[in-house]
CSV table of C-alpha atoms in Angstrom, one decimal:
chain,number,residue,atom,x,y,z
A,298,GLY,CA,4.0,-10.1,20.7
A,299,GLU,CA,3.0,-11.9,17.5
A,300,ASP,CA,4.7,-10.8,14.4
A,301,VAL,CA,5.9,-12.5,11.2
A,302,GLU,CA,8.1,-10.6,8.7
A,303,GLN,CA,9.0,-11.3,5.1
A,304,SER,CA,10.7,-9.5,2.3
A,305,LEU,CA,8.1,-8.2,-0.1
A,306,PHE,CA,9.6,-9.0,-3.5
A,307,LEU,CA,11.9,-11.6,-5.1
A,308,SER,CA,12.8,-11.9,-8.8
A,309,VAL,CA,14.5,-14.9,-10.2
A,310,ARG,CA,15.4,-16.4,-13.6
A,311,GLU,CA,13.6,-19.5,-14.7
A,312,GLY,CA,15.6,-22.6,-13.8
A,313,ASP,CA,17.3,-20.9,-10.8
A,314,SER,CA,16.6,-21.6,-7.2
A,315,SER,CA,14.4,-19.2,-5.2
A,316,VAL,CA,14.9,-18.7,-1.5
A,317,ILE,CA,12.1,-16.9,0.5
A,318,ASN,CA,12.9,-15.9,4.0
A,319,CYS,CA,10.7,-15.3,7.0
A,320,THR,CA,11.3,-14.3,10.7
A,321,TYR,CA,8.8,-14.9,13.4
A,322,THR,CA,8.6,-13.9,17.1
A,323,ASP,CA,6.6,-16.6,18.9
A,324,SER,CA,9.2,-19.1,20.1
A,325,SER,CA,6.4,-21.5,21.3
A,326,SER,CA,4.8,-21.9,17.9
A,327,THR,CA,4.4,-25.6,17.2
A,328,TYR,CA,4.1,-25.6,13.5
A,329,LEU,CA,5.2,-23.1,10.7
A,330,TYR,CA,3.6,-23.1,7.3
A,331,TRP,CA,4.1,-21.9,3.8
A,332,TYR,CA,1.1,-21.0,1.7
A,333,LYS,CA,1.0,-20.0,-2.0
A,334,GLN,CA,-1.5,-17.5,-3.4
A,335,GLU,CA,-2.0,-17.0,-7.1
A,336,PRO,CA,-3.7,-13.8,-8.4
A,337,GLY,CA,-7.4,-13.7,-7.4
A,338,ALA,CA,-7.2,-17.1,-5.8
A,339,GLY,CA,-7.3,-18.6,-2.3
A,340,LEU,CA,-4.3,-19.9,-0.3
A,341,GLN,CA,-2.8,-23.3,-1.2
A,342,LEU,CA,-0.9,-25.1,1.5
A,343,LEU,CA,2.6,-25.9,0.2
A,344,THR,CA,4.2,-27.4,3.2
A,345,TYR,CA,4.7,-27.2,6.9
A,346,ILE,CA,7.3,-28.0,9.5
A,347,PHE,CA,7.1,-29.0,13.1
A,348,SER,CA,9.1,-26.8,15.4
A,349,ASN,CA,11.4,-29.7,16.6
A,350,MET,CA,12.7,-30.2,13.0
A,351,ASP,CA,15.5,-28.4,11.2
A,352,MET,CA,14.7,-29.3,7.7
A,353,LYS,CA,11.9,-30.8,5.6
A,354,GLN,CA,12.1,-31.6,1.9
A,355,ASP,CA,9.2,-32.2,-0.4
A,356,GLN,CA,10.1,-32.6,-4.1
A,357,ARG,CA,11.3,-29.2,-5.3
A,358,LEU,CA,10.6,-27.6,-1.9
A,359,THR,CA,13.0,-27.4,1.0
A,360,VAL,CA,12.1,-25.8,4.3
A,361,LEU,CA,14.8,-24.8,6.7
A,362,LEU,CA,14.1,-23.8,10.3
A,363,ASN,CA,16.5,-22.1,12.6
A,364,LYS,CA,14.7,-22.0,15.9
A,365,LYS,CA,17.4,-20.2,17.7
A,366,ASP,CA,17.2,-17.2,15.3
A,367,LYS,CA,13.4,-17.7,14.7
A,368,HIS,CA,14.2,-17.9,11.0
A,369,LEU,CA,12.3,-19.9,8.4
A,370,SER,CA,13.1,-20.2,4.7
A,371,LEU,CA,11.5,-21.9,1.7
A,372,ARG,CA,13.7,-22.9,-1.2
A,373,ILE,CA,12.2,-23.7,-4.5
A,374,ALA,CA,14.5,-25.6,-6.8
A,375,ASP,CA,14.4,-25.2,-10.6
A,376,THR,CA,11.9,-22.3,-10.4
A,377,GLN,CA,9.3,-22.3,-13.2
A,378,THR,CA,7.0,-19.5,-14.4
A,379,GLY,CA,4.1,-21.3,-12.8
A,380,ASP,CA,5.8,-20.7,-9.4
A,381,SER,CA,5.1,-16.9,-9.8
A,382,ALA,CA,2.8,-16.1,-6.9
A,383,ILE,CA,2.7,-14.6,-3.4
A,384,TYR,CA,4.2,-16.8,-0.8
A,385,PHE,CA,3.0,-16.5,2.8
A,386,CYS,CA,4.8,-17.7,5.9
A,387,ALA,CA,2.6,-18.3,8.9
A,388,GLU,CA,3.1,-19.4,12.5
A,389,THR,CA,0.7,-20.9,14.9
A,390,PHE,CA,-0.6,-18.9,17.8
A,391,SER,CA,0.7,-20.3,21.1
A,392,GLY,CA,-2.5,-19.9,23.0
A,393,GLY,CA,-3.5,-23.5,22.7
A,394,TYR,CA,-5.3,-23.7,19.3
A,395,ASN,CA,-4.3,-23.2,15.7
A,396,LYS,CA,-4.9,-19.5,14.9
A,397,LEU,CA,-2.4,-18.6,12.2
A,398,ILE,CA,-0.3,-15.4,12.2
A,399,PHE,CA,0.7,-14.5,8.7
A,400,GLY,CA,3.5,-12.4,7.2
A,401,ALA,CA,2.7,-9.8,4.5
A,402,GLY,CA,3.8,-12.2,1.8
A,403,THR,CA,6.7,-12.3,-0.7
A,404,ARG,CA,5.8,-11.7,-4.3
A,405,LEU,CA,7.9,-14.1,-6.4
A,406,ALA,CA,8.4,-13.1,-10.1
A,407,VAL,CA,10.0,-15.6,-12.4
A,408,HIS,CA,11.4,-14.3,-15.7
A,409,PRO,CA,12.8,-16.2,-18.7
B,160,ASN,CA,-13.5,-34.9,-1.0
B,161,ALA,CA,-14.6,-31.4,-1.8
B,162,GLY,CA,-12.5,-28.6,-0.4
B,163,VAL,CA,-13.6,-25.6,1.6
B,164,MET,CA,-16.4,-23.9,-0.2
B,165,GLN,CA,-17.2,-20.2,0.0
B,166,ASN,CA,-19.9,-18.2,-1.6
B,167,PRO,CA,-20.4,-15.8,-3.1
B,168,ARG,CA,-17.0,-15.5,-4.7
B,169,HIS,CA,-17.6,-11.8,-5.4
B,170,LEU,CA,-20.0,-9.5,-3.5
B,171,VAL,CA,-20.8,-5.9,-4.2
B,172,ARG,CA,-22.6,-3.8,-1.7
B,173,ARG,CA,-23.5,-0.1,-1.3
B,174,ARG,CA,-22.5,1.6,1.9
B,175,GLY,CA,-25.0,0.9,4.7
B,176,GLN,CA,-26.1,-2.5,3.3
B,177,GLU,CA,-25.5,-5.9,4.9
B,178,ALA,CA,-23.0,-8.5,3.6
B,179,ARG,CA,-23.4,-12.2,4.4
B,180,LEU,CA,-20.5,-14.5,3.6
B,181,ARG,CA,-20.9,-18.2,3.7
B,182,CYS,CA,-18.3,-21.0,4.3
B,183,SER,CA,-18.8,-24.7,4.2
B,184,PRO,CA,-15.8,-26.5,5.8
B,185,MET,CA,-14.3,-29.7,4.4
B,186,LYS,CA,-16.1,-32.9,5.3
B,187,GLY,CA,-15.1,-34.0,8.8
B,188,HIS,CA,-13.8,-30.6,9.8
B,189,SER,CA,-15.5,-29.0,12.8
B,190,HIS,CA,-13.1,-26.0,13.3
B,191,VAL,CA,-13.6,-22.9,11.2
B,192,TYR,CA,-11.5,-19.7,11.0
B,193,TRP,CA,-12.2,-16.5,9.2
B,194,TYR,CA,-9.4,-14.2,8.0
B,195,ARG,CA,-9.5,-10.8,6.2
B,196,GLN,CA,-7.0,-9.8,3.6
B,197,LEU,CA,-6.8,-6.1,2.7
B,198,PRO,CA,-5.3,-5.2,-0.7
B,199,GLU,CA,-1.5,-5.8,-0.8
B,200,GLU,CA,-1.5,-7.2,2.7
B,201,GLY,CA,-1.3,-10.6,4.5
B,202,LEU,CA,-4.2,-12.3,6.1
B,203,LYS,CA,-5.4,-11.2,9.5
B,204,PHE,CA,-7.2,-13.5,11.9
B,205,MET,CA,-10.8,-12.5,12.7
B,206,VAL,CA,-12.6,-15.3,14.5
B,207,TYR,CA,-12.4,-19.0,15.3
B,208,LEU,CA,-15.5,-21.1,15.7
B,209,GLN,CA,-16.4,-24.7,16.5
B,210,LYS,CA,-19.9,-26.0,15.9
B,211,GLU,CA,-22.3,-23.6,17.7
B,212,ASN,CA,-19.5,-21.9,19.6
B,213,ILE,CA,-17.3,-18.9,19.1
B,214,ILE,CA,-14.0,-19.7,20.6
B,215,ASP,CA,-12.0,-16.6,19.8
B,216,GLU,CA,-13.3,-13.4,18.2
B,217,SER,CA,-10.3,-11.2,19.2
B,218,GLY,CA,-9.6,-10.2,15.6
B,219,MET,CA,-13.1,-9.1,14.8
B,220,PRO,CA,-14.2,-5.5,15.0
B,221,LYS,CA,-16.5,-5.0,18.0
B,222,GLU,CA,-19.3,-3.4,16.0
B,223,ARG,CA,-21.1,-4.4,12.8
B,224,PHE,CA,-19.3,-7.8,12.5
B,225,SER,CA,-20.7,-11.1,13.7
B,226,ALA,CA,-20.0,-14.8,13.0
B,227,GLU,CA,-21.8,-18.0,13.6
B,228,PHE,CA,-21.3,-21.7,12.9
B,229,PRO,CA,-24.7,-23.5,13.5
B,230,LYS,CA,-25.2,-27.1,14.2
B,231,GLU,CA,-26.5,-27.5,10.6
B,232,GLY,CA,-25.4,-25.5,7.7
B,233,PRO,CA,-22.4,-23.3,6.8
B,234,SER,CA,-20.6,-20.8,8.9
B,235,ILE,CA,-21.8,-17.2,8.2
B,236,LEU,CA,-19.8,-14.0,8.6
B,237,ARG,CA,-22.2,-11.1,8.7
B,238,ILE,CA,-21.2,-7.5,8.2
B,239,GLN,CA,-23.9,-4.9,8.9
B,240,GLN,CA,-24.0,-1.4,7.6
B,241,VAL,CA,-20.9,-1.9,5.4
B,242,VAL,CA,-18.4,0.9,4.9
B,243,ARG,CA,-15.8,1.4,2.1
B,244,GLY,CA,-13.1,0.2,4.5
B,245,ASP,CA,-14.7,-3.2,4.7
B,246,SER,CA,-13.7,-3.9,1.1
B,247,ALA,CA,-11.4,-6.8,1.2
B,248,ALA,CA,-11.0,-10.5,0.5
B,249,TYR,CA,-12.5,-12.7,3.3
B,250,PHE,CA,-11.1,-16.2,3.6
B,251,CYS,CA,-12.5,-19.1,5.5
B,252,ALA,CA,-10.3,-22.0,6.6
B,253,SER,CA,-11.2,-25.3,8.3
B,254,SER,CA,-9.3,-28.0,10.2
B,255,PRO,CA,-10.3,-31.3,11.7
B,256,THR,CA,-8.6,-30.5,15.0
B,257,SER,CA,-7.0,-27.5,16.8
B,258,GLY,CA,-4.6,-28.0,19.5
B,259,GLY,CA,-0.9,-28.4,18.6
B,260,ARG,CA,-1.1,-31.4,16.3
B,261,SER,CA,-0.3,-32.0,12.7
B,262,THR,CA,-4.0,-32.5,11.9
B,263,ASP,CA,-4.5,-28.9,12.9
B,264,THR,CA,-3.5,-27.9,9.4
B,265,GLN,CA,-5.9,-25.3,8.0
B,266,TYR,CA,-7.2,-25.6,4.5
B,267,PHE,CA,-8.5,-22.4,2.9
B,268,GLY,CA,-11.4,-21.7,0.7
B,269,PRO,CA,-11.2,-19.5,-2.5
B,270,GLY,CA,-12.4,-16.4,-0.6
B,271,THR,CA,-15.2,-13.9,-1.0
B,272,ARG,CA,-14.1,-10.6,-2.5
B,273,LEU,CA,-16.3,-7.8,-1.0
B,274,THR,CA,-16.5,-4.5,-2.7
B,275,VAL,CA,-18.3,-1.6,-1.0
B,276,LEU,CA,-19.4,1.2,-3.3
């Protein structure tokens, strides 16, 4: 079946690294995505990784993919208060088009 | 290049009324997706449309909900005879392609927050 799981909360100190984890079930997903949602706002695409990659780095963001364990993580270096938001992991539906299956979201709180 | 536009941003309806939510995809995008987000939850897929065609409506309730994406104009999500349980944020996303390519990436609108009194 299709299921994406994330831990619900993460609290970090400003300047530290944040690591948000996600597990998914559909091994035939081609792309996996990370979206950010600030309060009352829509979803902002942060980054995505193709399923044949292990790692992708984009400035302060590092995505790690362990396809064997179906585990995806997002690392935010030097976390800032502006990074406080809900982070959603999403996998693509394997049925031939790009329907997204979302996790419930991880609420990241950054404190001084 | 304007992003995905949705209107209205907030919509209040009384039980039994109709709600019409509009979505204009990004320029050049012919694939539209609607998702619903209940409070404190993730987004759930509702329907996927291409111009004038519904491709997959497996996530949409069988009754009271309908969607269209006409040749001209925005995509419309219509909810008839709304009930309190329909209160949620409804997000539209668009992509230029949809079939296992990097250009399938979906870009989301700001959402319409529907409140049913």
